[in-house]
XYZ file of C-alpha atoms in Angstrom:
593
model
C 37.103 -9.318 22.141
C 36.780 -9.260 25.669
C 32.946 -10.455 25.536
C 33.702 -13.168 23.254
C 37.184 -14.074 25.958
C 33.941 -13.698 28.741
C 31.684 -15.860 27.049
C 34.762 -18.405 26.845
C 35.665 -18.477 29.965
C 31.919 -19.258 31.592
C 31.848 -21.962 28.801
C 34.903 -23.382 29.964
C 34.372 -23.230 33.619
C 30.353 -24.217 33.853
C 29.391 -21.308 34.837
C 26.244 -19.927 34.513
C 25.092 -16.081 34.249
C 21.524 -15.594 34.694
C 19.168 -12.601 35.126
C 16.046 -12.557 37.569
C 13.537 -10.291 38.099
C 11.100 -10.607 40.848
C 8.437 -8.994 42.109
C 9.508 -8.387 45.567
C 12.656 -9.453 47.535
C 12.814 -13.453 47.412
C 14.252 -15.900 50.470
C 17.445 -17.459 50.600
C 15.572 -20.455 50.038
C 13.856 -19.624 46.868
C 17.105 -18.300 45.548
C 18.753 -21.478 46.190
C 15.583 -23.687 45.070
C 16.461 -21.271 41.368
C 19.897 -22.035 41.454
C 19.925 -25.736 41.707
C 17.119 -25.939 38.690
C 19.483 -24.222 36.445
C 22.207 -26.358 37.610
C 20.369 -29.359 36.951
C 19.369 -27.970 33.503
C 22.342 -26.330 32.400
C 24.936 -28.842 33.754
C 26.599 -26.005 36.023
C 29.164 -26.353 38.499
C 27.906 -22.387 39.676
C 25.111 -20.067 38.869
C 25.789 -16.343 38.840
C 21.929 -14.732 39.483
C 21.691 -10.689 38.864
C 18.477 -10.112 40.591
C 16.296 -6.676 40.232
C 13.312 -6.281 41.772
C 10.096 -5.240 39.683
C 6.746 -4.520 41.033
C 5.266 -3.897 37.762
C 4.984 -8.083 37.487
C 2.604 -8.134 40.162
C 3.937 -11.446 41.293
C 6.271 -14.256 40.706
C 9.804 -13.901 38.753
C 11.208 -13.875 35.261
C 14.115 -16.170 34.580
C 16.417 -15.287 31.826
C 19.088 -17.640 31.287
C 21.212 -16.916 27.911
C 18.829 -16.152 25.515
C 16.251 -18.383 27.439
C 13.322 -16.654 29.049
C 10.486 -18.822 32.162
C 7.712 -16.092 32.650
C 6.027 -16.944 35.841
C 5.159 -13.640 36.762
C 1.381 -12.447 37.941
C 1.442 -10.027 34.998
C 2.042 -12.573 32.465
C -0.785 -14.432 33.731
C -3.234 -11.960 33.664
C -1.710 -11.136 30.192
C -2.771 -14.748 28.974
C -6.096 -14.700 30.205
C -7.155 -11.427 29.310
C -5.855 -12.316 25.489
C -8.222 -11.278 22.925
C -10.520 -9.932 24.911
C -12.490 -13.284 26.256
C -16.392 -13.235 27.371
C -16.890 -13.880 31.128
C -18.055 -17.502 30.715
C -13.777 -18.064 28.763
C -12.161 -15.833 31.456
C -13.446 -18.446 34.113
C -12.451 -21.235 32.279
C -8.809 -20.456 31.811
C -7.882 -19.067 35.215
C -9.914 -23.016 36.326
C -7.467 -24.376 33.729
C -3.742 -21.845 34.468
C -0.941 -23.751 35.148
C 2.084 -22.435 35.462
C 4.909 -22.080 32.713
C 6.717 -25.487 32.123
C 8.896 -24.624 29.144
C 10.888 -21.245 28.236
C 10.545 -18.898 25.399
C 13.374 -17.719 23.931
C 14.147 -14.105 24.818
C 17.097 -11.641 24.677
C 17.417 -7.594 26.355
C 17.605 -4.711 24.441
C 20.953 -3.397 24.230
C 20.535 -0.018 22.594
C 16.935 1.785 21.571
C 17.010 5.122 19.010
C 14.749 6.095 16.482
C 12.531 3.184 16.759
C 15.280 0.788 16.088
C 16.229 -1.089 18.996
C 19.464 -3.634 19.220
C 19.477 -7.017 21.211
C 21.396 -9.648 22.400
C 20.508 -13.052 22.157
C 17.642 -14.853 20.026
C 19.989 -16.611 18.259
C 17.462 -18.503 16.271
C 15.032 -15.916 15.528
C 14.858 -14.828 11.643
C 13.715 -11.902 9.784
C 10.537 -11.323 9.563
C 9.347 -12.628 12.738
C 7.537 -10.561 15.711
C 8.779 -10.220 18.514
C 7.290 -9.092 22.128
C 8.772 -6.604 24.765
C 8.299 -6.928 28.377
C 5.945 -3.568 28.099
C 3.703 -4.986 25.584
C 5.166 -3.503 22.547
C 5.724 -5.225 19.521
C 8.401 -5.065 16.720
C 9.651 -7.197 13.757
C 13.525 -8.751 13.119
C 14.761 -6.278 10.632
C 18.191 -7.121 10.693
C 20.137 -10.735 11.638
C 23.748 -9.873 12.290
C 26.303 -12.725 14.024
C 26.448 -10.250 17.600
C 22.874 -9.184 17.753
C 19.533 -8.535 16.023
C 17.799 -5.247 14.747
C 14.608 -5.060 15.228
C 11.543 -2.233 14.379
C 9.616 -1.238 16.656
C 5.847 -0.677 15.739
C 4.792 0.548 19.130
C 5.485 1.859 22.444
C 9.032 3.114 21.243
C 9.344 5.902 24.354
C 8.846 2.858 27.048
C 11.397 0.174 25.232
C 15.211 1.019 26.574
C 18.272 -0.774 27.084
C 17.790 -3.893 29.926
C 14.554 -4.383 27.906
C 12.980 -7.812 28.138
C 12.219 -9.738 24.514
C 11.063 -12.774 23.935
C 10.185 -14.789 20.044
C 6.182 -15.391 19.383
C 7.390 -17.727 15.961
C 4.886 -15.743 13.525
C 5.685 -13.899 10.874
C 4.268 -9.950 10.885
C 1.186 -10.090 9.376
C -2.776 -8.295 9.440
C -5.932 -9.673 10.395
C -8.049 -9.214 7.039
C -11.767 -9.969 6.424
C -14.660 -8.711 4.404
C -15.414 -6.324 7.632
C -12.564 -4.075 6.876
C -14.488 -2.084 4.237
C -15.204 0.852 5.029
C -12.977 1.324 7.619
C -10.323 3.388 8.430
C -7.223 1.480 9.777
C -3.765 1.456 11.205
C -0.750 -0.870 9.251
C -0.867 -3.220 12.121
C -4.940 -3.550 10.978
C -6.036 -2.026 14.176
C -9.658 0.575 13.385
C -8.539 4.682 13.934
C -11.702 5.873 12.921
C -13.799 5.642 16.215
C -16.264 2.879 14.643
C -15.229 0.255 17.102
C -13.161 -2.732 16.682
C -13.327 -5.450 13.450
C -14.118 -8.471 13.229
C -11.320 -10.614 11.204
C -11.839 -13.496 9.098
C -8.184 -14.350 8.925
C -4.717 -12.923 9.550
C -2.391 -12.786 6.354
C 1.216 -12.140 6.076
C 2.305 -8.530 5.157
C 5.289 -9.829 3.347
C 4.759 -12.238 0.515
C 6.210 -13.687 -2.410
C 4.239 -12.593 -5.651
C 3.194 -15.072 -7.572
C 4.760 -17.111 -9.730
C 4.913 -16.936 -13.974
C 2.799 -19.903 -14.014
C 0.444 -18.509 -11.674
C -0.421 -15.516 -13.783
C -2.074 -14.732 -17.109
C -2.203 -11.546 -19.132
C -4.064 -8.548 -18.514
C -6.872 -8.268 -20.916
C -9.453 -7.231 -18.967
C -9.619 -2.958 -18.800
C -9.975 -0.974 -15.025
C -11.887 1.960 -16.391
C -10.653 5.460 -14.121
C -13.153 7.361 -15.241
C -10.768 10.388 -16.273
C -10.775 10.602 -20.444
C -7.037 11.803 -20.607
C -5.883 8.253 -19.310
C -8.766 5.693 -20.157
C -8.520 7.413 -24.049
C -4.843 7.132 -24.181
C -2.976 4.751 -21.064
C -5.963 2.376 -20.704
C -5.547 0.624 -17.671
C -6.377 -3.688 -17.160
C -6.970 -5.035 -13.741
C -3.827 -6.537 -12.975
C -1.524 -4.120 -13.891
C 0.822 -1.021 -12.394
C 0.692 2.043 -13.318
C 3.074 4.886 -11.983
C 1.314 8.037 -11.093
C 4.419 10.283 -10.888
C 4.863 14.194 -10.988
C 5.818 17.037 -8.455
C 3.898 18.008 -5.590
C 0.326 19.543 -5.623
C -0.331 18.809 -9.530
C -2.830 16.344 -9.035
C -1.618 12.709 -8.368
C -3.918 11.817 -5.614
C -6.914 13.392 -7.413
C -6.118 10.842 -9.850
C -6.523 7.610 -7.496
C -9.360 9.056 -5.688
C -11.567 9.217 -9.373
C -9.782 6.163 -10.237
C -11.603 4.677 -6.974
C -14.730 6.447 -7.351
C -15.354 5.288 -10.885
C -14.571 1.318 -9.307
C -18.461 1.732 -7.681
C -20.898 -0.850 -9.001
C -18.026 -2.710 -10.808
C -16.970 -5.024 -8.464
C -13.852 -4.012 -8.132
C -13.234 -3.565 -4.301
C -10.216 -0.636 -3.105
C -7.671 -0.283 -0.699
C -6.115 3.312 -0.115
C -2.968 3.747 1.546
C -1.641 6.755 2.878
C 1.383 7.141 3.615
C 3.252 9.989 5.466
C 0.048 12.401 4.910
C -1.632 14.941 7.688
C -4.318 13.033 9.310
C -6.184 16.218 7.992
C -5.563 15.348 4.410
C -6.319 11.506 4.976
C -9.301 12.809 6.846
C -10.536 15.069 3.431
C -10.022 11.973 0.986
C -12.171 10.011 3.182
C -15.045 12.184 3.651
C -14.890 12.338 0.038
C -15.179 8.609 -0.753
C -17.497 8.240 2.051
C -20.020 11.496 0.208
C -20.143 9.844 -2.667
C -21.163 6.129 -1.297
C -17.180 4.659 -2.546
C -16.294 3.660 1.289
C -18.205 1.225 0.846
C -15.951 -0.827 -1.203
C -13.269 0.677 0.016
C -10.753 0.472 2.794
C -8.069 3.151 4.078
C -4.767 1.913 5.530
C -3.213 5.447 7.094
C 0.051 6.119 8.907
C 0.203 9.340 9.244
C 3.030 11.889 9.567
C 3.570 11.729 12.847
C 4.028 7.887 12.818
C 7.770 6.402 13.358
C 9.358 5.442 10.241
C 8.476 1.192 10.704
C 5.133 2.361 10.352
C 5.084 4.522 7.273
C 7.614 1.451 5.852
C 4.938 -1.516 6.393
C 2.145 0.287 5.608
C 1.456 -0.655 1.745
C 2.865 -4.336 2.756
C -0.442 -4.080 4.628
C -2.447 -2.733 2.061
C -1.222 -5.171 -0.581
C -2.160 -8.309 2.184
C -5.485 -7.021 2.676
C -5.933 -6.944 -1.230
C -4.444 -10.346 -1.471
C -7.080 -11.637 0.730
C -10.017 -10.625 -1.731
C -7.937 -11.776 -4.393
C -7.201 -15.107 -3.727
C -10.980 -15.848 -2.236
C -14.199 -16.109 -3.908
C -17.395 -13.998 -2.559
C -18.173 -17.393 -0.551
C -14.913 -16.503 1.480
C -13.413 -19.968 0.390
C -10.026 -19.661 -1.454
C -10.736 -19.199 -5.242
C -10.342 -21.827 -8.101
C -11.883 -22.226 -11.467
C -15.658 -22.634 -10.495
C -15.183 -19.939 -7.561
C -13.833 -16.827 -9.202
C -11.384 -14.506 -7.286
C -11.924 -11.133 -6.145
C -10.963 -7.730 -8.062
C -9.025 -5.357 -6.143
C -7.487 -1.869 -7.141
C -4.594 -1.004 -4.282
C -3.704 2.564 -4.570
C -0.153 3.908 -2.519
C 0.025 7.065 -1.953
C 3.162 7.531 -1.852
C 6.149 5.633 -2.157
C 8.460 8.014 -2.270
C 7.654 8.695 1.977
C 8.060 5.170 2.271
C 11.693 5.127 0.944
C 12.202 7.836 3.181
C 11.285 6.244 6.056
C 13.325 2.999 5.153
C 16.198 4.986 4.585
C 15.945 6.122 7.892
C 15.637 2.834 9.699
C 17.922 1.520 7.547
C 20.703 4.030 8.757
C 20.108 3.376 12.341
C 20.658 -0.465 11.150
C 23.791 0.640 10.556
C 24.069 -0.372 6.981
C 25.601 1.144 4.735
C 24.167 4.134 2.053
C 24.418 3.393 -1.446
C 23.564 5.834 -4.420
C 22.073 9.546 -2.979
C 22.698 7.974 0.106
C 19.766 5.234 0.057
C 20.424 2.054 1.021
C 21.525 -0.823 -1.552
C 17.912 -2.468 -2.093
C 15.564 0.511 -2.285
C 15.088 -1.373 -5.526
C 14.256 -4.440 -3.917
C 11.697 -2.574 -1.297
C 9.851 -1.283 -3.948
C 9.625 -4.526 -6.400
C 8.721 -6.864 -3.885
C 5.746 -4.929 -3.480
C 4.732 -3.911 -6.755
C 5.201 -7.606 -8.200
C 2.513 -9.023 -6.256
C 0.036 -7.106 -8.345
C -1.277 -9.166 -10.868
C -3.949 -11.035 -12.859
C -4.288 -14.597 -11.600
C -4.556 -17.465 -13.978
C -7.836 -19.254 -14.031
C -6.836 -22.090 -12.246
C -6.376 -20.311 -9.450
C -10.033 -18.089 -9.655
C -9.107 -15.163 -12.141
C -8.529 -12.453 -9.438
C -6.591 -9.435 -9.862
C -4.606 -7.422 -7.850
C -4.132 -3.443 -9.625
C -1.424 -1.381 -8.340
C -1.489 2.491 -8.610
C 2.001 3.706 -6.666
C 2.618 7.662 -6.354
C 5.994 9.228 -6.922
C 6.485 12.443 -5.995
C 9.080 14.036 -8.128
C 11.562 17.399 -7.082
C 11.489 19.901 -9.799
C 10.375 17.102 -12.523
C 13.855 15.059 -12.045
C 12.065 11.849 -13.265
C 15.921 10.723 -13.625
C 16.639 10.627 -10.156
C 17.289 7.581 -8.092
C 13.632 6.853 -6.853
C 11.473 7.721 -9.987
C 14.237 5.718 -12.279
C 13.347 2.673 -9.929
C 9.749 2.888 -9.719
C 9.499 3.569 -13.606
C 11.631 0.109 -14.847
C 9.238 -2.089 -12.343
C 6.023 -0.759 -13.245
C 4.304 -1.388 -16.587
C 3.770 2.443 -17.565
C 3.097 5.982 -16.294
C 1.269 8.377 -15.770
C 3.772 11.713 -15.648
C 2.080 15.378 -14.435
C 3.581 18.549 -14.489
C 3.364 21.675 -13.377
C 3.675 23.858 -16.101
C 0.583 21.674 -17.642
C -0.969 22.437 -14.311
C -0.673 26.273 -13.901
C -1.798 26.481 -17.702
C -5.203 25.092 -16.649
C -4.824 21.282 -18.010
C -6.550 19.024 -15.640
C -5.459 16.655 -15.322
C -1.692 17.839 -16.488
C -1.107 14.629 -18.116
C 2.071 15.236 -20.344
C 1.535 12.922 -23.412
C 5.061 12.751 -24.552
C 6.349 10.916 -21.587
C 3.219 9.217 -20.131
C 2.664 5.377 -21.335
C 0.972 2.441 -20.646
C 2.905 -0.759 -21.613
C -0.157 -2.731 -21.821
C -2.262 -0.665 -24.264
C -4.892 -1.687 -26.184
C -5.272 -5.007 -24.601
C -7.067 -3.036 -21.803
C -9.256 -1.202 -23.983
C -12.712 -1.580 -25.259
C -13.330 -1.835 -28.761
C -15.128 1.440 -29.110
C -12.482 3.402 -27.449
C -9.701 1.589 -29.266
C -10.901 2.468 -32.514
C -11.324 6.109 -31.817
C -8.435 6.866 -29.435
C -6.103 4.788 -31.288
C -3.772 7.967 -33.129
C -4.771 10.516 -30.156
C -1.937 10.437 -28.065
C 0.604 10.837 -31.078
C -1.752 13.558 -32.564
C -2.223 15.783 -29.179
C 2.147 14.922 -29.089
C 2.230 16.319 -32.419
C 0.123 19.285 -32.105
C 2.180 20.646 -28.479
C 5.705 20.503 -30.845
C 3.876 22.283 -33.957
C 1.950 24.977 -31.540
C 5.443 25.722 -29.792
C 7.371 26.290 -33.155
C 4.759 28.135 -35.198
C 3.347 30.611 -31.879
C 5.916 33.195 -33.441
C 4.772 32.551 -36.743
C 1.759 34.292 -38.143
C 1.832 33.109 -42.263
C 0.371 29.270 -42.041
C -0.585 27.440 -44.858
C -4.414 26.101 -44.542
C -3.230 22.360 -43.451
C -0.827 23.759 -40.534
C -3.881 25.688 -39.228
C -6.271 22.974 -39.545
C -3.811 20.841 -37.719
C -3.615 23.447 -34.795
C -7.387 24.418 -34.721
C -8.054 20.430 -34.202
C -5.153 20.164 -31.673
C -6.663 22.801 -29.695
C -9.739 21.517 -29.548
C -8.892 17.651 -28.702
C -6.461 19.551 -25.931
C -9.656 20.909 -24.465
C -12.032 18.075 -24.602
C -9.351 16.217 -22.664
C -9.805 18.725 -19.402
C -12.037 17.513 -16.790
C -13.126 18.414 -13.242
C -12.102 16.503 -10.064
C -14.566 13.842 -8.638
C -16.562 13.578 -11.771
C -15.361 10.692 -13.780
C -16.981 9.573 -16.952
C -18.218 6.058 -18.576
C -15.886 4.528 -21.203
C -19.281 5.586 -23.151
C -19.527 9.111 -22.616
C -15.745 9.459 -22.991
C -15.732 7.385 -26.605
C -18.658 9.671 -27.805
C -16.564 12.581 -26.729
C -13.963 11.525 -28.376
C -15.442 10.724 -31.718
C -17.250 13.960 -31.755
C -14.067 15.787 -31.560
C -12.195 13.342 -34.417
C -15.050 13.658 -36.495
C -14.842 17.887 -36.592
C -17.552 18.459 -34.972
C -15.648 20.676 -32.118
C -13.745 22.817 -34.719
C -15.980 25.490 -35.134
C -17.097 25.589 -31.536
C -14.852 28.483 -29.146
C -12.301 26.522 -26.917
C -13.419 27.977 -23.924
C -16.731 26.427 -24.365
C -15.710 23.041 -25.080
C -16.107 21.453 -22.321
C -19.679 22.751 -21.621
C -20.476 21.507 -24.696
C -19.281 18.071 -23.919
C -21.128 17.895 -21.118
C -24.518 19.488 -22.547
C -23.891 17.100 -25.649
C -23.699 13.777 -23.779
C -26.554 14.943 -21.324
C -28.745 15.207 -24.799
C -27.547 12.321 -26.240
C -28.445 10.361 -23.644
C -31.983 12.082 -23.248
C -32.104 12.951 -27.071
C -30.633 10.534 -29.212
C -32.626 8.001 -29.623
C -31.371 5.300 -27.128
C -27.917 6.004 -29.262
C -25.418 5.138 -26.046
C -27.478 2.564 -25.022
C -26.236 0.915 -28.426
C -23.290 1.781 -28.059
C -23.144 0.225 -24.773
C -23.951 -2.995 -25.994
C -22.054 -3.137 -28.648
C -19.109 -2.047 -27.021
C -17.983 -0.433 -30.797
C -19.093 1.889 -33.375
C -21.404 0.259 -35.402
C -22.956 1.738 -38.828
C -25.894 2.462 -37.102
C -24.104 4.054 -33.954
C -22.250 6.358 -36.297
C -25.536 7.339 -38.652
C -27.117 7.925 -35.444
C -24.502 10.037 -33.958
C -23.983 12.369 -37.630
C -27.975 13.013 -37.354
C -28.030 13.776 -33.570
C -25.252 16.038 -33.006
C -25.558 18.250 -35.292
C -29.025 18.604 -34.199
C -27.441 19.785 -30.830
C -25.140 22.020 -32.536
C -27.767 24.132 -33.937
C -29.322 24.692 -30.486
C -26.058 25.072 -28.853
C -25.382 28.685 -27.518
C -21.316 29.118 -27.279
């Protein structure tokens, strides 16, 4: 009350309050020279100056007047002409062509700093979204517009930004430079390189919020993103376009999941963006030397903020993966924007995981001061997380055919998929992908758990030959995990029930597969097929995945050019199948269990 009687009264009177900062002790002369500008330009009958000295500017002042900033200090200058690192020949050119500061920016002062929130008075036009610039260099982004004051994140230099704190509006929204040069590369959310390979050279600079695109500007997913892994391509058959929810408790595999997912993406033209979110840089640092020993960072880039980061950064950090996707997406491989005769690019965006990320908004949005909702999250966690996922998509031809493929990670406590976060997740996405430990510890990898695992867009994202032979698997292995649970007390089973089992057993087996070595939608349909067809019901279950593997490795040497078929014609044909009945068996008799 008594500010707004202050503010009043000063309003009333003409009078004029206005902060300077100098970099030494100014004349009388220069102080009245200040005075009688803002006079002139405020209509004052009296100016009110609160002057601080600061050497730190080098030289000249900095005028705040309301939320009104004139930057005429030495430091700003040097700040200008040292932007963007200019060659010697530029650097020349713009201290020949410096002139000092005719027109204000609009500023404000920090008026409380915690927890990488900071407070501040004025900016009365400034609007969410926008970056803003602190008198130390750091940057942050308008988080929250309130009628007193403004929230804003910081993404930097938090332990040098207190209250007194200079700001001052730069009018663009926060965004990331993007360009073809970012893969391979290991970078920050704000698109700045961590991995010691020197800086990037960007083709553009993209917002990190968007709005997804529009009903219109979609088409269905048809088209199938092949993971490699023969639990989920068999049975949750991913398109490019779509999101799929990778969700289970901690250490049962979720990650292990994207990685193949990425791995298999090499030679398909599908580029990658990982983001990590909340990890040890040691982790990150393991993933990556994976991708990069088996030739996939080269398609692929990593967006990391780690642990240690502040919460804003863990928050925008898949906004940033999801604008570097969007610029492949939307632009052909000439770099122009994409259209009908200049197809889009394919992107799989992997976030790893959300669940950190609603953390970390939670916190921010508590020293926002607004107010907890449900389990004590804020209001719109909903809203944080389907803003995001909706801008994956397939794009309609029109506008190039691109695709944008989302894989988020929840991380689950004690398999509560029913809690707040999960519940959320689940209803945006189109399916899931559910592990669990008890699947895990038993030896299933990966501990897909068929009963609760989907993919909403099924068989659209499917090839023919893995649609016709995968088509009754999920309800059959479903089937097989109620009958095994009610008959393992039982020991009198009638031929049928024990056929059922033996079979169950076996496809339960073939589904098991090692870490970093995904399969092609070939080798997994074969596998498949073999195992519908009987052939794996005489052979021991704990030698049914060597025989997989021995059994592809001689069909492709073996059989005849048989895969090659049935890589071209993307189905079982007669001849596929005669082929297949004459070779395996052939294998059989030389297999040694």
């Amino acid at each position: 009350m008594a500010t707004e009687f202050s503010r009043e009264f000063f309003a009333d009177n003409r009078i004029v309050k206005a902060s300077l900062r100098c970099a030494h002790k100014l004349r009388e002369k220069d102080l009245d020279r200040i005075k009688s500008e803002i006079k002139k330009l405020y209509d004052a009958t009296e100016v009110i100056l609160n002057i601080t000295v600061d050497e730190s500017l080098l030289s000249g002042y900095v005028l705040q007047v309301g939320d009104r900033v004139f930057d005429n200090s030495g430091r700003h200058q040097l700040d200008k002409m040292m932007e963007g690192k200019p060659s010697l020949a530029t650097l020349k050119t713009r201290i020949e062509d410096y002139k000092p500061a005719e027109t204000s920016a609009e500023g404000g002062v920090v008026i409380s700093s915690a927890d990488g929130i900071v407070h501040i008075d004025g900016m009365n036009r400034a609007v969410y979204g926008e970056i803003v610039t602190f008198e130390n260099g750091a940057k942050g982004m308008v988080e929250s517009v309130e009628p007193e004051q403004l929230g804003v994140m910081l993404f930097d230099g938090a332990e040098t930004v207190g209250v007194g704190t200079m700001v001052t509006r730069s009018g663009k929204r926060a965004g990331i430079p993007v360009g073809d040069a970012f893969l391979g590369r290991v970078i920050s959310p704000l698109g700045e390189p961590i991995d010691g390979k020197g800086p990037i050279e960007a083709e553009g600079y993209n917002p990190i919020e968007k709005q997804a695109p529009s009903i219109l500007e979609r088409q269905s997913v048809d088209t199938p993103l092949h993971t490699g892994i023969l639990a989920i391509d068999s049975m949750f058959p991913i398109g490019r376009g779509q999101r799929e929810l990778i969700i289970g408790d901690r250490q049962t595999g979720k990650t292990s999941i994207a990685t193949d997912a990425i791995l298999n993406q090499k030679d398909t033209g599908v580029l990658c963006i990982y983001v990590a979110i909340g990890q040890k840089e040691s982790t990150v640092a393991g993933v990556v030397q994976k991708l990069r020993d088996r030739g996939a960072m080269a398609y692929t880039t990593v967006v990391c903020a780690h642990a240690s980061e502040t919460a804003p950064m863990l928050y925008i950090a898949p906004y940033a993966g999801a604008a570097i996707g969007e610029y492949f997406m939307y632009n052909g491989e000439d770099g122009k924007p994409a259209n009908a005769e200049n197809p889009g690019g394919h992107v799989l965006c992997v976030y790893d995981d959300l669940t950190k990320q609603a953390v970390a908004y939670r916190q921010m949005s508590l020293t926002l001061h607004r107010p907890p909702g449900r389990e004590a999250y804020p209001g719109d966690i909903f809203y944080l997380h389907s803003r995001l996922l909706e801008r994956a998509c397939k794009l309609s031809d029109e506008n190039g055919a691109g695709s944008l493929t989302a894989l988020p990670i929840i991380e689950t406590q004690a398999g509560d998929v029913g809690a707040f976060i999960p519940t959320n997740v689940i209803s945006i996405t189109d399916g899931q992908i559910y592990l669990t430990t008890d699947l895990f510890y038993q030896g299933q990898r990966p501990a897909v758990n068929v009963g609760i695992s989907v993919s909403r867009v099924g068989g659209s994202a499917q090839v023919k030959s893995m649609k016709s032979v995968a088509g009754t698997l999920r309800l059959d292995l479903a089937a097989y995990r109620e009958l095994a649970a009610f008959t393992q007390f039982g020991s009198d089973l009638d031929a049928a029930t024990q056929q059922q089992l033996t079979r169950g057993a076996a496809m339960t087996e073939l589904l098991k597969q090692g870490r970093y070595c995904p399969m092609s939608v070939e080798d997994q349909a074969t596998a498949i097929w073999a195992g519908a067809h009987g052939y794996l019901d005489d052979v021991p279950v704990k030698s049914i995945v060597r025989f997989r593997g021995e059994m592809l490795d001689y069909l492709h040497h073996s059989g005849n050019g048989v895969m090659d078929k049935l890589a071209e014609a993307k189905k079982f044909t007669d001849e596929v199948e005669a082929e297949l009945n004459a070779a395996i068996p052939a294998f059989k008799a030389q297999f040694i269990a």
